[in-house]
Amino acid sequence: MKRRIFLGRGSAALAALSPLAAASACEVVPAAGFAPPPTLAPIRAQPDRLIDIAVCTRPFRPQGPRIEAERRAGRTIVHNYGHGGSGWSLSWGSARAALPLILATREPRIAIVGCGAIGLTTARVAQRAGLKVRIYCKERPPEVRSSAATGVWSPDSRLCAEEHATPAFAAAWEAMARASFKTYQSLLGLPGEPVAWHDGYVLSDEPFDQPVPGASGGQGHSAEPEYAELEPRIRELWPRSQLLQAHEHPFPVPHVRRYTQLVFNLASYSRLLMDDFLREGGEIVQREFTSPRQFASLRERTVVNATGYGARALFGDDTIVPVRGQTARLIPQPEVDYGLLWRGHNLAVVPRRDGILVQAQGEHDFGDDSVVPDRAASEAAVLRLAALFPPQAARSRA
Ligand SMILES: Cc1cc2nc3c(=O)[nH]c(=O)nc-3n(C[C@H](O)[C@H](O)[C@H](O)COP(=O)(O)OP(=O)(O)OC[C@H]3O[C@@H](n4cnc5c(N)ncnc54)[C@H](O)[C@@H]3O)c2cc1C
């Protein structure tokens, strides 16, 4: 089954946002036991309120993340990279999967190369296991690619090609996803809201059991694989989306479902990870490696490779495919606490604390390693969003 979920006419895909997958399924759950939603604060969707546009490449490997050890340059290298569009979501579980490989070296001090989602969480898990950790990295947050992500729970987004999703892989994925999910629940309710649950609304011109016109799925990159759909294995972990009646939502579209979504406020969450790491004696050293041979000069004899897309150049891993993605932020509106997915209009909105995140997919993201921002694309997405908040309606809601 095609894993890509098409939001736009043409090939705009937004598989990174898992509630849409649930919402596009044929299952219909009526909104029972709910009061009508409170009035929703309108989003001030104006291109001149865009404060940042960020681009990064998902480090996609058809065979899924690489979590294994090898000997090189007199060091044990524990690889932990290649998490596609699921790096934040799977990070804690992936770190736990790498931990036995690290502990097997019996080294009390380890090096981690990389300070993104994977490096930081692997560092924290290793610290909690009693190890002394030093991170070496070219960039740290907010410059790392992880900082440009959407920031939602999307544990099987562009993670693995369907043909590689063996039962063993699926079971390992499930263990990672469950471990990550559990850790994220322990990070709720903290100052700065690093992790939070929010409601959101999937909007659609067509009934949810009908395809979006023009969204055939056939116009992407010819090499783009069918992505493995693994989420049903853990679907009981969070609430199902619910079909709403017209009087239960304020949106000018005929079909609406409400979902509930785990959101990572990446600015405060990255800061929390860094602070915790440093407070527990971790060190960060700015350093770029051009060859794994340079690891021989490190004083640590166990080196975790958490370089994400960087592993393609550093380790010559040509199986990593860049999948470009762009996120843009509007000036924060703390009163906006809901997300949006507009099916058929290539638009997703996440109510992050560092800004209202607006995302649209490009036509040719798969295989594209360009990190040059396309401001016109983000402005166009903001204008599509504005159509949901006509001035009259916005005034009456305010
Ligand atoms: C648009 C977009 C939206 C996304 N949304 C989500 C989402 O909502 N939820 C989710 O779970 N995932 C999402 N992802 C996927 C997620 O962002 C990635 O899987 C994750 O960032 C990978 O993290 P990482 O730590 O492996 O890599 P990175 O963040 O790239 O970190 C790599 C680290 O290694 C360092 N490094 C690299 N090469 C070298 C070198 N040669 N020498 C020294 N240091 C080096 C870098 O400086 C950096 O510190 C999204 C991705 C994109 C593109």
GROMACS .gro file of C-alpha atoms and ligand atoms in nm:
model
  451
    1MET     CA    1   0.000   0.000   0.000
    2LYS     CA    2   0.126   0.349  -0.080
    3ARG     CA    3   0.251   0.509   0.238
    4ARG     CA    4   0.279   0.852   0.085
    5ILE     CA    5  -0.021   1.061   0.181
    6PHE     CA    6  -0.109   1.318  -0.080
    7LEU     CA    7  -0.235   1.649   0.037
    8GLY     CA    8  -0.214   1.845  -0.279
    9ARG     CA    9  -0.310   1.821  -0.638
   10GLY     CA   10  -0.002   1.666  -0.788
   11SER     CA   11   0.247   1.488  -0.573
   12ALA     CA   12   0.259   1.694  -0.258
   13ALA     CA   13   0.305   1.440   0.016
   14LEU     CA   14   0.296   1.484   0.388
   15ALA     CA   15   0.365   1.146   0.531
   16ALA     CA   16   0.547   1.307   0.823
   17LEU     CA   17   0.223   1.385   0.998
   18SER     CA   18   0.078   1.067   1.137
   19PRO     CA   19  -0.273   1.185   1.230
   20LEU     CA   20  -0.340   1.236   0.863
   21ALA     CA   21  -0.274   0.872   0.799
   22ALA     CA   22  -0.528   0.785   1.062
   23ALA     CA   23  -0.769   1.045   0.935
   24SER     CA   24  -0.752   0.925   0.579
   25ALA     CA   25  -0.845   0.571   0.676
   26CYS     CA   26  -1.204   0.472   0.613
   27GLU     CA   27  -1.284   0.407   0.976
   28VAL     CA   28  -1.537   0.655   1.115
   29VAL     CA   29  -1.547   0.727   1.485
   30PRO     CA   30  -1.822   0.971   1.579
   31ALA     CA   31  -1.730   1.244   1.824
   32ALA     CA   32  -1.916   1.098   2.117
   33GLY     CA   33  -1.874   1.219   2.473
   34PHE     CA   34  -1.736   1.557   2.372
   35ALA     CA   35  -1.871   1.903   2.427
   36PRO     CA   36  -1.853   2.113   2.108
   37PRO     CA   37  -1.502   2.255   2.073
   38PRO     CA   38  -1.436   2.593   2.227
   39THR     CA   39  -1.403   2.886   1.991
   40LEU     CA   40  -1.068   2.856   1.820
   41ALA     CA   41  -0.835   3.153   1.811
   42PRO     CA   42  -0.775   3.254   1.448
   43ILE     CA   43  -0.427   3.222   1.303
   44ARG     CA   44  -0.283   3.548   1.173
   45ALA     CA   45  -0.177   3.398   0.843
   46GLN     CA   46   0.011   3.674   0.665
   47PRO     CA   47   0.336   3.624   0.470
   48ASP     CA   48   0.487   3.929   0.641
   49ARG     CA   49   0.454   3.745   0.975
   50LEU     CA   50   0.694   3.472   0.859
   51ILE     CA   51   0.995   3.490   1.088
   52ASP     CA   52   1.197   3.187   0.981
   53ILE     CA   53   1.221   2.932   0.704
   54ALA     CA   54   1.426   2.620   0.768
   55VAL     CA   55   1.523   2.337   0.535
   56CYS     CA   56   1.668   2.000   0.613
   57THR     CA   57   1.710   1.660   0.456
   58ARG     CA   58   1.560   1.348   0.611
   59PRO     CA   59   1.835   1.084   0.626
   60PHE     CA   60   1.636   0.805   0.462
   61ARG     CA   61   1.777   0.454   0.420
   62PRO     CA   62   1.556   0.204   0.237
   63GLN     CA   63   1.662  -0.063   0.486
   64GLY     CA   64   1.586   0.161   0.786
   65PRO     CA   65   1.819   0.303   1.052
   66ARG     CA   66   2.164   0.153   1.094
   67ILE     CA   67   2.220   0.044   1.453
   68GLU     CA   68   2.521  -0.183   1.464
   69ALA     CA   69   2.883  -0.193   1.575
   70GLU     CA   70   3.203  -0.230   1.374
   71ARG     CA   71   3.577  -0.203   1.438
   72ARG     CA   72   3.764   0.073   1.253
   73ALA     CA   73   4.070   0.287   1.319
   74GLY     CA   74   4.136   0.099   1.642
   75ARG     CA   75   3.797   0.205   1.776
   76THR     CA   76   3.459   0.039   1.817
   77ILE     CA   77   3.214   0.244   1.619
   78VAL     CA   78   2.850   0.207   1.714
   79HIS     CA   79   2.634   0.338   1.433
   80ASN     CA   80   2.304   0.504   1.509
   81TYR     CA   81   2.189   0.696   1.202
   82GLY     CA   82   1.948   0.695   0.910
   83HIS     CA   83   1.614   0.767   1.078
   84GLY     CA   84   1.437   0.927   0.779
   85GLY     CA   85   1.141   1.137   0.886
   86SER     CA   86   1.119   0.972   1.228
   87GLY     CA   87   1.439   1.073   1.405
   88TRP     CA   88   1.284   1.275   1.685
   89SER     CA   89   1.005   1.026   1.736
   90LEU     CA   90   1.227   0.718   1.758
   91SER     CA   91   1.529   0.881   1.920
   92TRP     CA   92   1.491   0.744   2.274
   93GLY     CA   93   1.411   0.395   2.160
   94SER     CA   94   1.692   0.402   1.906
   95ALA     CA   95   1.935   0.512   2.177
   96ARG     CA   96   1.820   0.223   2.393
   97ALA     CA   97   1.873  -0.017   2.103
   98ALA     CA   98   2.230   0.113   2.064
   99LEU     CA   99   2.309   0.099   2.436
  100PRO     CA  100   2.392  -0.276   2.462
  101LEU     CA  101   2.639  -0.233   2.175
  102ILE     CA  102   2.803   0.054   2.363
  103LEU     CA  103   2.808  -0.126   2.698
  104ALA     CA  104   2.956  -0.436   2.536
  105THR     CA  105   3.280  -0.243   2.480
  106ARG     CA  106   3.315  -0.201   2.860
  107GLU     CA  107   3.457   0.149   2.813
  108PRO     CA  108   3.361   0.395   3.089
  109ARG     CA  109   3.409   0.696   2.857
  110ILE     CA  110   3.257   0.720   2.513
  111ALA     CA  111   3.252   0.970   2.228
  112ILE     CA  112   2.940   1.054   2.033
  113VAL     CA  113   2.983   1.220   1.697
  114GLY     CA  114   2.672   1.426   1.635
  115CYS     CA  115   2.458   1.661   1.841
  116GLY     CA  116   2.119   1.628   1.672
  117ALA     CA  117   1.814   1.437   1.793
  118ILE     CA  118   1.998   1.105   1.784
  119GLY     CA  119   2.332   1.217   1.929
  120LEU     CA  120   2.176   1.403   2.221
  121THR     CA  121   1.935   1.128   2.321
  122THR     CA  122   2.204   0.859   2.284
  123ALA     CA  123   2.423   1.074   2.506
  124ARG     CA  124   2.153   1.102   2.773
  125VAL     CA  125   2.077   0.730   2.768
  126ALA     CA  126   2.451   0.651   2.797
  127GLN     CA  127   2.488   0.895   3.086
  128ARG     CA  128   2.198   0.734   3.267
  129ALA     CA  129   2.376   0.402   3.222
  130GLY     CA  130   2.671   0.551   3.412
  131LEU     CA  131   2.902   0.643   3.125
  132LYS     CA  132   3.105   0.958   3.080
  133VAL     CA  133   3.014   1.112   2.744
  134ARG     CA  134   3.180   1.366   2.519
  135ILE     CA  135   3.000   1.487   2.207
  136TYR     CA  136   3.201   1.591   1.902
  137CYS     CA  137   3.010   1.776   1.635
  138LYS     CA  138   3.027   2.014   1.346
  139GLU     CA  139   2.705   2.188   1.456
  140ARG     CA  140   2.489   2.188   1.765
  141PRO     CA  141   2.125   2.303   1.810
  142PRO     CA  142   1.980   2.517   1.667
  143GLU     CA  143   2.215   2.476   1.368
  144VAL     CA  144   2.170   2.098   1.333
  145ARG     CA  145   1.932   1.960   1.074
  146SER     CA  146   1.713   1.817   1.349
  147SER     CA  147   1.622   2.173   1.449
  148ALA     CA  148   1.446   2.226   1.116
  149ALA     CA  149   1.202   1.939   1.169
  150THR     CA  150   0.828   1.969   1.211
  151GLY     CA  151   0.827   1.841   1.567
  152VAL     CA  152   0.549   1.585   1.583
  153TRP     CA  153   0.520   1.219   1.673
  154SER     CA  154   0.573   1.046   1.335
  155PRO     CA  155   0.749   0.718   1.417
  156ASP     CA  156   0.719   0.547   1.077
  157SER     CA  157   0.750   0.848   0.849
  158ARG     CA  158   0.981   0.770   0.555
  159LEU     CA  159   1.173   0.534   0.775
  160CYS     CA  160   1.201   0.218   0.571
  161ALA     CA  161   1.101   0.084   0.231
  162GLU     CA  162   0.816  -0.162   0.244
  163GLU     CA  163   1.028  -0.437   0.090
  164HIS     CA  164   1.273  -0.416   0.385
  165ALA     CA  165   1.011  -0.425   0.658
  166THR     CA  166   1.067  -0.785   0.765
  167PRO     CA  167   0.889  -0.917   1.075
  168ALA     CA  168   1.218  -0.879   1.267
  169PHE     CA  169   1.253  -0.518   1.157
  170ALA     CA  170   0.891  -0.442   1.246
  171ALA     CA  171   0.935  -0.595   1.593
  172ALA     CA  172   1.254  -0.393   1.654
  173TRP     CA  173   1.076  -0.080   1.533
  174GLU     CA  174   0.784  -0.145   1.765
  175ALA     CA  175   1.016  -0.178   2.065
  176MET     CA  176   1.188   0.151   1.970
  177ALA     CA  177   0.861   0.333   1.916
  178ARG     CA  178   0.708   0.213   2.242
  179ALA     CA  179   1.021   0.302   2.442
  180SER     CA  180   1.031   0.650   2.285
  181PHE     CA  181   0.663   0.711   2.342
  182LYS     CA  182   0.695   0.620   2.708
  183THR     CA  183   0.991   0.853   2.756
  184TYR     CA  184   0.804   1.138   2.590
  185GLN     CA  185   0.519   1.100   2.839
  186SER     CA  186   0.772   1.168   3.116
  187LEU     CA  187   0.863   1.502   2.954
  188LEU     CA  188   0.512   1.652   2.970
  189GLY     CA  189   0.419   1.945   3.191
  190LEU     CA  190   0.771   2.085   3.218
  191PRO     CA  191   0.862   2.455   3.203
  192GLY     CA  192   0.891   2.573   2.845
  193GLU     CA  193   0.662   2.289   2.736
  194PRO     CA  194   0.930   2.085   2.557
  195VAL     CA  195   0.670   1.819   2.481
  196ALA     CA  196   0.292   1.866   2.472
  197TRP     CA  197  -0.029   1.712   2.345
  198HIS     CA  198  -0.248   1.924   2.118
  199ASP     CA  199  -0.570   1.874   1.930
  200GLY     CA  200  -0.575   1.935   1.557
  201TYR     CA  201  -0.819   1.925   1.268
  202VAL     CA  202  -0.794   1.747   0.935
  203LEU     CA  203  -0.991   1.946   0.681
  204SER     CA  204  -1.111   1.800   0.353
  205ASP     CA  205  -1.319   1.900   0.054
  206GLU     CA  206  -1.390   1.533  -0.012
  207PRO     CA  207  -1.530   1.271   0.226
  208PHE     CA  208  -1.245   1.098   0.406
  209ASP     CA  209  -1.315   0.765   0.243
  210GLN     CA  210  -1.265   0.918  -0.102
  211PRO     CA  211  -0.930   1.002  -0.260
  212VAL     CA  212  -0.827   1.361  -0.314
  213PRO     CA  213  -0.870   1.449  -0.684
  214GLY     CA  214  -0.537   1.450  -0.865
  215ALA     CA  215  -0.357   1.276  -0.580
  216SER     CA  216  -0.270   0.965  -0.771
  217GLY     CA  217   0.067   0.923  -0.607
  218GLY     CA  218   0.232   0.867  -0.939
  219GLN     CA  219   0.418   1.191  -0.988
  220GLY     CA  220   0.698   1.164  -0.731
  221HIS     CA  221   1.058   1.063  -0.791
  222SER     CA  222   1.071   0.741  -0.988
  223ALA     CA  223   1.304   0.585  -0.730
  224GLU     CA  224   1.086   0.677  -0.433
  225PRO     CA  225   0.984   0.353  -0.266
  226GLU     CA  226   0.665   0.244  -0.101
  227TYR     CA  227   0.722   0.327   0.265
  228ALA     CA  228   0.656   0.066   0.530
  229GLU     CA  229   0.342   0.134   0.729
  230LEU     CA  230   0.422   0.027   1.083
  231GLU     CA  231   0.210   0.257   1.296
  232PRO     CA  232  -0.090   0.021   1.322
  233ARG     CA  233   0.124  -0.196   1.553
  234ILE     CA  234   0.114   0.074   1.821
  235ARG     CA  235  -0.207   0.253   1.730
  236GLU     CA  236  -0.362   0.199   2.073
  237LEU     CA  237  -0.108   0.439   2.226
  238TRP     CA  238  -0.292   0.761   2.138
  239PRO     CA  239  -0.653   0.866   2.071
  240ARG     CA  240  -0.815   0.797   1.735
  241SER     CA  241  -0.932   1.088   1.523
  242GLN     CA  242  -1.301   1.170   1.523
  243LEU     CA  243  -1.538   1.286   1.255
  244LEU     CA  244  -1.702   1.618   1.345
  245GLN     CA  245  -2.041   1.757   1.248
  246ALA     CA  246  -2.063   2.103   1.090
  247HIS     CA  247  -2.167   2.266   1.420
  248GLU     CA  248  -1.869   2.118   1.599
  249HIS     CA  249  -1.598   2.314   1.415
  250PRO     CA  250  -1.553   2.665   1.276
  251PHE     CA  251  -1.386   2.580   0.944
  252PRO     CA  252  -1.529   2.666   0.601
  253VAL     CA  253  -1.487   2.312   0.465
  254PRO     CA  254  -1.739   2.026   0.444
  255HIS     CA  255  -1.543   1.744   0.610
  256VAL     CA  256  -1.348   1.774   0.933
  257ARG     CA  257  -1.191   1.529   1.173
  258ARG     CA  258  -1.030   1.608   1.506
  259TYR     CA  259  -0.708   1.437   1.604
  260THR     CA  260  -0.481   1.455   1.907
  261GLN     CA  261  -0.111   1.486   1.848
  262LEU     CA  262   0.215   1.475   2.041
  263VAL     CA  263   0.417   1.788   1.962
  264PHE     CA  264   0.785   1.852   2.028
  265ASN     CA  265   0.865   2.217   2.086
  266LEU     CA  266   1.209   2.176   1.938
  267ALA     CA  267   1.364   2.498   2.070
  268SER     CA  268   1.291   2.429   2.437
  269TYR     CA  269   1.322   2.053   2.398
  270SER     CA  270   1.672   2.075   2.242
  271ARG     CA  271   1.771   2.321   2.514
  272LEU     CA  272   1.647   2.079   2.780
  273LEU     CA  273   1.847   1.791   2.629
  274MET     CA  274   2.162   2.002   2.610
  275ASP     CA  275   2.120   2.138   2.964
  276ASP     CA  276   2.061   1.792   3.110
  277PHE     CA  277   2.360   1.656   2.921
  278LEU     CA  278   2.594   1.931   3.040
  279ARG     CA  279   2.462   1.925   3.396
  280GLU     CA  280   2.548   1.557   3.424
  281GLY     CA  281   2.909   1.621   3.327
  282GLY     CA  282   2.881   1.591   2.948
  283GLU     CA  283   3.118   1.787   2.726
  284ILE     CA  284   3.065   1.922   2.377
  285VAL     CA  285   3.361   1.971   2.144
  286GLN     CA  286   3.325   2.149   1.813
  287ARG     CA  287   3.496   1.932   1.555
  288GLU     CA  288   3.433   1.819   1.200
  289PHE     CA  289   3.563   1.483   1.082
  290THR     CA  290   3.641   1.421   0.719
  291SER     CA  291   3.728   1.053   0.761
  292PRO     CA  292   3.657   0.787   1.024
  293ARG     CA  293   4.037   0.738   1.038
  294GLN     CA  294   4.045   1.059   1.242
  295PHE     CA  295   3.862   0.878   1.521
  296ALA     CA  296   4.198   0.716   1.601
  297SER     CA  297   4.307   1.048   1.752
  298LEU     CA  298   4.020   1.054   2.003
  299ARG     CA  299   4.094   0.953   2.357
  300GLU     CA  300   3.767   0.759   2.374
  301ARG     CA  301   3.786   0.407   2.233
  302THR     CA  302   3.412   0.370   2.175
  303VAL     CA  303   3.264   0.613   1.925
  304VAL     CA  304   2.893   0.643   1.847
  305ASN     CA  305   2.825   0.761   1.494
  306ALA     CA  306   2.515   0.981   1.516
  307THR     CA  307   2.590   1.200   1.215
  308GLY     CA  308   2.254   1.157   1.041
  309TYR     CA  309   2.274   1.262   0.678
  310GLY     CA  310   2.643   1.342   0.744
  311ALA     CA  311   2.713   0.966   0.749
  312ARG     CA  312   2.670   0.961   0.373
  313ALA     CA  313   2.988   1.163   0.323
  314LEU     CA  314   3.177   1.058   0.636
  315PHE     CA  315   3.125   0.682   0.596
  316GLY     CA  316   3.054   0.675   0.224
  317ASP     CA  317   2.710   0.529   0.291
  318ASP     CA  318   2.542   0.579  -0.046
  319THR     CA  319   2.230   0.401   0.072
  320ILE     CA  320   2.127   0.725   0.248
  321VAL     CA  321   1.888   0.922   0.032
  322PRO     CA  322   1.818   1.288   0.114
  323VAL     CA  323   1.449   1.373   0.134
  324ARG     CA  324   1.424   1.749   0.147
  325GLY     CA  325   1.173   1.924   0.369
  326GLN     CA  326   1.098   2.286   0.449
  327THR     CA  327   0.929   2.432   0.755
  328ALA     CA  328   0.836   2.795   0.815
  329ARG     CA  329   0.729   2.974   1.131
  330LEU     CA  330   0.483   3.256   1.180
  331ILE     CA  331   0.518   3.483   1.483
  332PRO     CA  332   0.410   3.280   1.788
  333GLN     CA  333   0.049   3.302   1.896
  334PRO     CA  334   0.023   3.133   2.237
  335GLU     CA  335  -0.356   3.140   2.210
  336VAL     CA  336  -0.342   2.909   1.905
  337ASP     CA  337  -0.319   2.562   2.053
  338TYR     CA  338  -0.446   2.346   1.765
  339GLY     CA  339  -0.291   2.199   1.454
  340LEU     CA  340  -0.432   2.175   1.103
  341LEU     CA  341  -0.395   1.944   0.805
  342TRP     CA  342  -0.575   2.051   0.490
  343ARG     CA  343  -0.615   1.749   0.273
  344GLY     CA  344  -0.582   1.824  -0.097
  345HIS     CA  345  -0.427   2.164  -0.029
  346ASN     CA  346  -0.075   2.057   0.070
  347LEU     CA  347  -0.082   2.232   0.405
  348ALA     CA  348   0.005   2.137   0.760
  349VAL     CA  349   0.017   2.358   1.068
  350VAL     CA  350   0.166   2.272   1.407
  351PRO     CA  351   0.104   2.498   1.710
  352ARG     CA  352   0.465   2.518   1.826
  353ARG     CA  353   0.562   2.753   2.106
  354ASP     CA  354   0.844   2.905   1.897
  355GLY     CA  355   0.600   2.995   1.622
  356ILE     CA  356   0.306   2.863   1.425
  357LEU     CA  357   0.477   2.610   1.205
  358VAL     CA  358   0.352   2.600   0.846
  359GLN     CA  359   0.462   2.318   0.620
  360ALA     CA  360   0.404   2.225   0.259
  361GLN     CA  361   0.569   1.952   0.060
  362GLY     CA  362   0.773   2.018  -0.251
  363GLU     CA  363   0.707   1.832  -0.572
  364HIS     CA  364   1.050   1.673  -0.587
  365ASP     CA  365   1.172   1.629  -0.230
  366PHE     CA  366   1.290   1.271  -0.266
  367GLY     CA  367   1.657   1.264  -0.363
  368ASP     CA  368   1.689   1.642  -0.327
  369ASP     CA  369   1.977   1.747  -0.099
  370SER     CA  370   1.931   2.121  -0.148
  371VAL     CA  371   1.895   2.312   0.176
  372VAL     CA  372   1.830   2.645   0.005
  373PRO     CA  373   1.502   2.788   0.138
  374ASP     CA  374   1.220   2.847  -0.107
  375ARG     CA  375   1.043   3.147   0.044
  376ALA     CA  376   0.781   3.160  -0.229
  377ALA     CA  377   0.665   2.809  -0.138
  378SER     CA  378   0.621   2.901   0.229
  379GLU     CA  379   0.445   3.227   0.143
  380ALA     CA  380   0.206   3.037  -0.083
  381ALA     CA  381   0.133   2.794   0.203
  382VAL     CA  382   0.059   3.086   0.435
  383LEU     CA  383  -0.182   3.231   0.181
  384ARG     CA  384  -0.361   2.896   0.156
  385LEU     CA  385  -0.387   2.898   0.534
  386ALA     CA  386  -0.530   3.251   0.526
  387ALA     CA  387  -0.824   3.123   0.321
  388LEU     CA  388  -0.939   2.931   0.631
  389PHE     CA  389  -0.962   3.254   0.829
  390PRO     CA  390  -1.155   3.507   0.621
  391PRO     CA  391  -1.144   3.852   0.787
  392GLN     CA  392  -1.513   3.856   0.880
  393ALA     CA  393  -1.498   3.516   1.045
  394ALA     CA  394  -1.175   3.605   1.219
  395ARG     CA  395  -1.334   3.917   1.365
  396SER     CA  396  -1.636   3.729   1.496
  397ARG     CA  397  -1.413   3.463   1.653
  398ALA     CA  398  -1.174   3.708   1.820
  399LIG     C1  399   1.114   1.892   0.712
  399LIG     C2  400   1.137   1.779   0.808
  399LIG     C3  401   1.046   1.755   0.906
  399LIG     C4  402   1.067   1.652   0.998
  399LIG     N1  403   0.975   1.633   1.094
  399LIG     C5  404   0.994   1.535   1.185
  399LIG     C6  405   0.899   1.517   1.287
  399LIG     O1  406   0.802   1.592   1.298
  399LIG     N2  407   0.917   1.416   1.375
  399LIG     C7  408   1.025   1.332   1.367
  399LIG     O2  409   1.035   1.240   1.447
  399LIG     N3  410   1.118   1.349   1.271
  399LIG     C8  411   1.104   1.448   1.179
  399LIG     N4  412   1.197   1.467   1.081
  399LIG     C9  413   1.312   1.377   1.074
  399LIG    C10  414   1.420   1.418   1.173
  399LIG     O3  415   1.440   1.556   1.164
  399LIG    C11  416   1.549   1.342   1.144
  399LIG     O4  417   1.526   1.204   1.140
  399LIG    C12  418   1.649   1.373   1.254
  399LIG     O5  419   1.672   1.511   1.257
  399LIG    C13  420   1.781   1.302   1.236
  399LIG     O6  421   1.859   1.339   1.346
  399LIG     P1  422   2.013   1.310   1.353
  399LIG     O7  423   2.058   1.343   1.490
  399LIG     O8  424   2.041   1.171   1.302
  399LIG     O9  425   2.080   1.406   1.245
  399LIG     P2  426   2.120   1.563   1.250
  399LIG    O10  427   2.021   1.646   1.316
  399LIG    O11  428   2.158   1.596   1.109
  399LIG    O12  429   2.251   1.565   1.340
  399LIG    C14  430   2.375   1.520   1.290
  399LIG    C15  431   2.484   1.569   1.380
  399LIG    O13  432   2.608   1.516   1.331
  399LIG    C16  433   2.698   1.622   1.307
  399LIG     N5  434   2.784   1.582   1.196
  399LIG    C17  435   2.745   1.540   1.075
  399LIG     N6  436   2.854   1.510   1.000
  399LIG    C18  437   2.962   1.538   1.079
  399LIG    C19  438   3.102   1.530   1.059
  399LIG     N7  439   3.152   1.489   0.944
  399LIG     N8  440   3.184   1.566   1.160
  399LIG    C20  441   3.133   1.609   1.278
  399LIG     N9  442   3.001   1.619   1.301
  399LIG    C21  443   2.917   1.583   1.202
  399LIG    C22  444   2.612   1.743   1.277
  399LIG    O14  445   2.683   1.863   1.295
  399LIG    C23  446   2.501   1.720   1.381
  399LIG    O15  447   2.548   1.763   1.506
  399LIG    C24  448   1.180   1.569   0.988
  399LIG    C25  449   1.273   1.594   0.887
  399LIG    C26  450   1.252   1.697   0.798
  399LIG    C27  451   1.351   1.722   0.691
   0.00000   0.00000   0.00000
